[in-house]
């Protein structure tokens, strides 16, 4: 989102608005998000920074008082300090906000670990993310990429363009290449074309957010993709693109959670209906069992030897053809007849129950499919929240979501990591319950070599492993709820639940684990994750 050329314009716009303003305070209202409040004579701004590697962004937003009162303050040594300068590193995504006391905030807007560092005398004294591991280090230095004069003729058009200018917004290059047939250009022409589009970025910006959700500085002449929002300032479009990305992520996560549940329930209902539709077989069995009973009663006066497993008699329903009827051990012929009469009665009852359940289950399936169709059309988070509220009773009836009371009474803790539910044992007995209730394809985790909670990532019968970041986060939970809680990093083993077994007579919580893998992770308190 904050490409280098975007930052060129952002730097100017932010500098113009906050220079001579004063640092008020900084808080983190959400995970990986920092809000820095800057007071000027005219108004108070929020400088918003996202350290989420998928949504890295920096922009100014209008003032809004913080909603949470119990949030942690950051960079308190800057309170009351005047902003003296805002500058962007040459050819690198490092933006600095300088203060009158000589300190500055360095925004690192690249790599998989974006961060904000407080720098004093060329040394990091504090940081937004993982401050303890950065204190005392030298701040990141600008590292201008290598701009090549000649391009490699055998490389793809995208690689040729990034050889000429590595700072181009790579997410947009495929569209640009397709529109202008760059793949068909000889290397010299690719080089000339790259310099033209670079000049357009530097001298003729048209800030807009595309229908794809991407921020773009090129006009439609260069990149003919429909526009979602056109802006006079780059900052406004970056803010819009970021908020839209966050909105879509939250919508997707919340929506997918419900959709997965509904689809799984639909499959279960379809299976139930398929079984109930076979109920005629119960009626056929009932007729057969009743016939066995009648035939046996006709021979009730006869005796059988102990251990006789079957009897062959004439079937007067089928022109006296011989029929062999299995017998129950320890019962005479009359008692076996009663046994088959009971089985006939049960089979008929099963048929009648199936006939009663079938329309009910079909109606439930229709409801589920209707809910799926409705939720598929929802494209805004407020609409989804309203839909959930309107259908709360119906969703609860089909088993979606536990009430607060059920959560409180649960034998183990429950948290969410993205779309995945994570269970954490509370004690040895709880660990046993958790592991025994987990599905064989769930992911089981435990801090290695120390006592602690069993942790399970619920997989919903999926046989694949979840994304690595989900495993690492759940592993962090396992480390936190163990005797390794005070360690900087701890080894945590994980495997499929089907490779975890409890030996006969083992103490509560004790298990044997096979095929485990191990990750070194820092302990993470799930209750502190926003």
CSV table of N, CA, C and O in Angstrom, one decimal, residues 5 52 54 85 95 155-156 207 263 265 288 308 351 356 401 450 457 495 497 507 520:
chain,number,residue,atom,x,y,z
A,5,UNK,N,7.0,5.4,-4.2
A,5,UNK,CA,6.4,6.6,-4.8
A,5,UNK,C,5.2,7.2,-4.1
A,5,UNK,O,5.0,8.4,-4.1
A,52,UNK,N,0.8,-4.6,10.3
A,52,UNK,CA,0.3,-5.9,9.7
A,52,UNK,C,1.0,-6.1,8.4
A,52,UNK,O,0.9,-5.2,7.5
A,54,UNK,N,0.4,-7.7,5.9
A,54,UNK,CA,-0.4,-7.8,4.7
A,54,UNK,C,-1.1,-6.4,4.5
A,54,UNK,O,-1.6,-6.2,3.4
A,85,UNK,N,10.5,18.1,11.7
A,85,UNK,CA,10.8,17.7,10.3
A,85,UNK,C,10.2,16.4,10.1
A,85,UNK,O,10.0,15.6,11.0
A,95,UNK,N,10.6,6.3,6.7
A,95,UNK,CA,10.1,7.7,6.9
A,95,UNK,C,10.3,8.1,8.3
A,95,UNK,O,10.0,7.3,9.2
A,155,UNK,N,14.7,-12.7,-19.5
A,155,UNK,CA,13.8,-12.6,-18.4
A,155,UNK,C,12.4,-12.1,-18.8
A,155,UNK,O,12.2,-11.6,-19.9
A,156,UNK,N,11.5,-12.3,-17.9
A,156,UNK,CA,10.1,-11.9,-18.2
A,156,UNK,C,10.0,-10.4,-18.2
A,156,UNK,O,10.9,-9.7,-17.7
A,207,UNK,N,-3.9,10.0,-7.9
A,207,UNK,CA,-4.2,9.1,-6.8
A,207,UNK,C,-5.6,8.5,-6.8
A,207,UNK,O,-6.6,9.3,-6.9
A,263,UNK,N,-22.0,-24.8,5.6
A,263,UNK,CA,-21.7,-25.8,4.6
A,263,UNK,C,-21.5,-27.2,5.2
A,263,UNK,O,-22.0,-28.2,4.7
A,265,UNK,N,-22.8,-28.1,8.1
A,265,UNK,CA,-24.1,-28.6,8.5
A,265,UNK,C,-25.0,-29.1,7.4
A,265,UNK,O,-25.8,-30.0,7.5
A,288,UNK,N,-39.8,-59.1,6.6
A,288,UNK,CA,-39.0,-60.4,6.7
A,288,UNK,C,-39.0,-60.9,8.1
A,288,UNK,O,-39.2,-62.1,8.3
A,308,UNK,N,-27.8,-74.8,18.6
A,308,UNK,CA,-28.3,-74.8,17.2
A,308,UNK,C,-28.3,-73.3,16.7
A,308,UNK,O,-28.9,-72.5,17.4
A,351,UNK,N,-39.1,-47.1,10.6
A,351,UNK,CA,-39.6,-46.6,9.3
A,351,UNK,C,-40.6,-45.4,9.6
A,351,UNK,O,-40.5,-44.4,8.9
A,356,UNK,N,-41.5,-39.5,9.6
A,356,UNK,CA,-41.8,-38.2,10.3
A,356,UNK,C,-40.7,-37.2,10.2
A,356,UNK,O,-40.8,-36.0,10.1
A,401,UNK,N,-22.4,-21.1,17.2
A,401,UNK,CA,-22.0,-20.2,18.3
A,401,UNK,C,-22.5,-20.7,19.7
A,401,UNK,O,-23.6,-21.1,19.8
A,450,UNK,N,8.0,-29.7,29.5
A,450,UNK,CA,7.5,-29.0,30.7
A,450,UNK,C,6.0,-29.3,30.9
A,450,UNK,O,5.3,-29.6,29.9
A,457,UNK,N,-6.0,-27.0,17.7
A,457,UNK,CA,-6.6,-26.1,16.7
A,457,UNK,C,-7.7,-27.0,16.0
A,457,UNK,O,-7.4,-28.0,15.4
A,495,UNK,N,1.3,-32.0,16.4
A,495,UNK,CA,1.0,-33.1,15.5
A,495,UNK,C,-0.5,-33.2,15.3
A,495,UNK,O,-1.3,-32.4,15.9
A,497,UNK,N,-4.1,-34.8,16.0
A,497,UNK,CA,-4.7,-35.4,17.2
A,497,UNK,C,-4.6,-37.0,17.1
A,497,UNK,O,-4.5,-37.7,18.2
A,507,UNK,N,-1.7,-41.2,34.3
A,507,UNK,CA,-2.2,-40.1,35.2
A,507,UNK,C,-3.0,-39.1,34.3
A,507,UNK,O,-2.8,-39.0,33.1
A,520,UNK,N,10.1,-23.2,17.9
A,520,UNK,CA,10.5,-22.3,18.9
A,520,UNK,C,9.7,-21.0,18.8
A,520,UNK,O,9.8,-20.4,17.8
